GROMACS .gro file of N, CA and C in nm:
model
  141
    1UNK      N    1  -6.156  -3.705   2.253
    1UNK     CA    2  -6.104  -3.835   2.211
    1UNK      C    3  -6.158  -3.873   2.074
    2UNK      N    4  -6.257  -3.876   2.075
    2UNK     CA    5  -6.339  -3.924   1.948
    2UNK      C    6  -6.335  -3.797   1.838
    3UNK      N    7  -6.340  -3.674   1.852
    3UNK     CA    8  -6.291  -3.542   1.751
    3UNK      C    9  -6.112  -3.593   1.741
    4UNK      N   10  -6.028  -3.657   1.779
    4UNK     CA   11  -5.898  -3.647   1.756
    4UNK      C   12  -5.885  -3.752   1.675
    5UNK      N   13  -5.962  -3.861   1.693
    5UNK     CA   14  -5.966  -3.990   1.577
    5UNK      C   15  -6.027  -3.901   1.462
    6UNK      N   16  -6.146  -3.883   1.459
    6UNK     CA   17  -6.227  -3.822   1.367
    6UNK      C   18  -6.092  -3.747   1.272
    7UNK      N   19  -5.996  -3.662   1.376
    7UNK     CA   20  -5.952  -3.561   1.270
    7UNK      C   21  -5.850  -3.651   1.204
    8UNK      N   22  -5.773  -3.745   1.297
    8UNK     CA   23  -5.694  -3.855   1.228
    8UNK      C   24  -5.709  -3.897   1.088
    9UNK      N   25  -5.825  -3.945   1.087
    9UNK     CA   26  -5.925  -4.011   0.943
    9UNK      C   27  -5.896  -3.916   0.890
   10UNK      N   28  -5.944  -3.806   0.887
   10UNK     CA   29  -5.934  -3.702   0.793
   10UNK      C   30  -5.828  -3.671   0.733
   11UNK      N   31  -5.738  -3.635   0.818
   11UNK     CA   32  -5.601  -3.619   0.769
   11UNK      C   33  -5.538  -3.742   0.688
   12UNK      N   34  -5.531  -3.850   0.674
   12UNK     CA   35  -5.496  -3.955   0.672
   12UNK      C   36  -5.553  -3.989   0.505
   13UNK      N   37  -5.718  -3.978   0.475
   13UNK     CA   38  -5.740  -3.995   0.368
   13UNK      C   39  -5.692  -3.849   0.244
   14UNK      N   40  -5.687  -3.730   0.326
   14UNK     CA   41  -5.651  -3.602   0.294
   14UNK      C   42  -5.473  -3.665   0.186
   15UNK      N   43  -5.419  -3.691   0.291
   15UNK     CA   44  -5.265  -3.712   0.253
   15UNK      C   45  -5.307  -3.860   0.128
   16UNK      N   46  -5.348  -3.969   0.156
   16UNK     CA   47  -5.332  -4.078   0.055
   16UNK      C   48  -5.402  -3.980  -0.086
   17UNK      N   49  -5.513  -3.936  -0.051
   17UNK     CA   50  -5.553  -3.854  -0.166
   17UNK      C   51  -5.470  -3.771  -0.266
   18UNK      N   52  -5.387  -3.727  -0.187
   18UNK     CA   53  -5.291  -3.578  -0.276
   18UNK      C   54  -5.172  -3.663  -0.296
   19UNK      N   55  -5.120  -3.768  -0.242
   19UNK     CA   56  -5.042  -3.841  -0.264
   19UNK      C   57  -5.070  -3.979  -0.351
   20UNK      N   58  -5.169  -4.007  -0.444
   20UNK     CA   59  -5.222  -4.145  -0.478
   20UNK      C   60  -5.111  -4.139  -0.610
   21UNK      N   61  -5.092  -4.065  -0.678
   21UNK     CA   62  -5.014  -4.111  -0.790
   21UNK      C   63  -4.851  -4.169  -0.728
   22UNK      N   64  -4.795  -4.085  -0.639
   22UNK     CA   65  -4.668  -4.152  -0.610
   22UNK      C   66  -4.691  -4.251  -0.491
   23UNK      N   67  -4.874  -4.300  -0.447
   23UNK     CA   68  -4.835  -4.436  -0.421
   23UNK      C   69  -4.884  -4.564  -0.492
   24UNK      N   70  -4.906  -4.512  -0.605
   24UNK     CA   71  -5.006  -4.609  -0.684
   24UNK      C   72  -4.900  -4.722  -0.739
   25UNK      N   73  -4.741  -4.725  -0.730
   25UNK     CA   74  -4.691  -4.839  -0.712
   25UNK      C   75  -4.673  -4.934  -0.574
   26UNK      N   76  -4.723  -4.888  -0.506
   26UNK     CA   77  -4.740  -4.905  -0.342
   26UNK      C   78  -4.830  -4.984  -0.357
   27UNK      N   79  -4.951  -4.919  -0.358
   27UNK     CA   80  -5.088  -4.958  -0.351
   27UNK      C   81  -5.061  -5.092  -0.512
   28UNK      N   82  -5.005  -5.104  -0.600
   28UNK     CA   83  -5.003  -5.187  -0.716
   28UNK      C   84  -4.968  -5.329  -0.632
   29UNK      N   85  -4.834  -5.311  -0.555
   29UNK     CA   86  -4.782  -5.405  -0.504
   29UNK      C   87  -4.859  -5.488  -0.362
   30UNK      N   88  -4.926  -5.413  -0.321
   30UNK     CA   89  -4.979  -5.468  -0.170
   30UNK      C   90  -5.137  -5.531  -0.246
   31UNK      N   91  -5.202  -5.475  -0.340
   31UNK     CA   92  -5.342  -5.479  -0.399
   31UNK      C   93  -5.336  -5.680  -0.522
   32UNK      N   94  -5.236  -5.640  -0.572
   32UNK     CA   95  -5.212  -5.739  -0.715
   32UNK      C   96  -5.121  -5.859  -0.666
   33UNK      N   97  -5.124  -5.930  -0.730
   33UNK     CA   98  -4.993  -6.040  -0.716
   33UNK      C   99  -4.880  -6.022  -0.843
   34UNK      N  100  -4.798  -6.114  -0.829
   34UNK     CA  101  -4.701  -6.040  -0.973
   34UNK      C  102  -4.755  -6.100  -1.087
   35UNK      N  103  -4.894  -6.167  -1.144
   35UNK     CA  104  -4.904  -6.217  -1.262
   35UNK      C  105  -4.990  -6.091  -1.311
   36UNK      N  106  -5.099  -6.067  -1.183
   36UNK     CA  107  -5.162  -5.886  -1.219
   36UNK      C  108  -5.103  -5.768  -1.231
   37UNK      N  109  -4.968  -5.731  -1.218
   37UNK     CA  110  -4.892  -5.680  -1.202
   37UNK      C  111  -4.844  -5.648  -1.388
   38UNK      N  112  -4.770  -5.747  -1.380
   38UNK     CA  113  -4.748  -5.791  -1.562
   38UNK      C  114  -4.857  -5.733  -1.608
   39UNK      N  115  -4.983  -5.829  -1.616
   39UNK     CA  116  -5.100  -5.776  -1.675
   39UNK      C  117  -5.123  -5.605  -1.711
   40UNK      N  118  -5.110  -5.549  -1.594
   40UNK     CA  119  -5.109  -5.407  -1.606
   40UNK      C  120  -5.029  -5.327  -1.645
   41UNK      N  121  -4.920  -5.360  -1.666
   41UNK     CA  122  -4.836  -5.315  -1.746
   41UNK      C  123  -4.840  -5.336  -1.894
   42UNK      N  124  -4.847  -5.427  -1.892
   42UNK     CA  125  -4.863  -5.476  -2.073
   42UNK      C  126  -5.016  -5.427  -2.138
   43UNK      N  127  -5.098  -5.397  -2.041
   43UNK     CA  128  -5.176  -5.300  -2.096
   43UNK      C  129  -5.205  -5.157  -2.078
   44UNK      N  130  -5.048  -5.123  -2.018
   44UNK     CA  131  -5.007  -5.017  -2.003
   44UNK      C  132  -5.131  -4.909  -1.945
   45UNK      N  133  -5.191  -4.997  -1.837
   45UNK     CA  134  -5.345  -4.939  -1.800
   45UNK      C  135  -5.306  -4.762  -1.715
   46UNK      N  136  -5.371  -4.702  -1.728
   46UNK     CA  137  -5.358  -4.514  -1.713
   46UNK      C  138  -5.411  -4.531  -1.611
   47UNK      N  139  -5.448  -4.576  -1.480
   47UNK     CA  140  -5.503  -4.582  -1.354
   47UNK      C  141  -5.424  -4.624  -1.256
   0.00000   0.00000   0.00000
């Protein structure tokens, strides 16, 4: 039970990891509001 969560986690940060650039408008939208949003764009921030 507890090795099948364990591997869950794993897998789970495994995938957001190899996947962070195509969710980093995901993660922009759920993280910022839309005035931080703007902000980051207009400083065209590389992160």
């Amino acid at each position: 039970m507890i090795l099948g969560i364990i591997f869950t986690v794993i897998v789970v940060i495994v995938l957001l990891y190899v996947f962070k650039d195509e969710l980093r408008p995901f993660w922009e939208w759920i993280l910022y509001n839309k005035e931080e949003r703007e902000l980051l764009r207009s400083a065209g921030s590389s992160y």
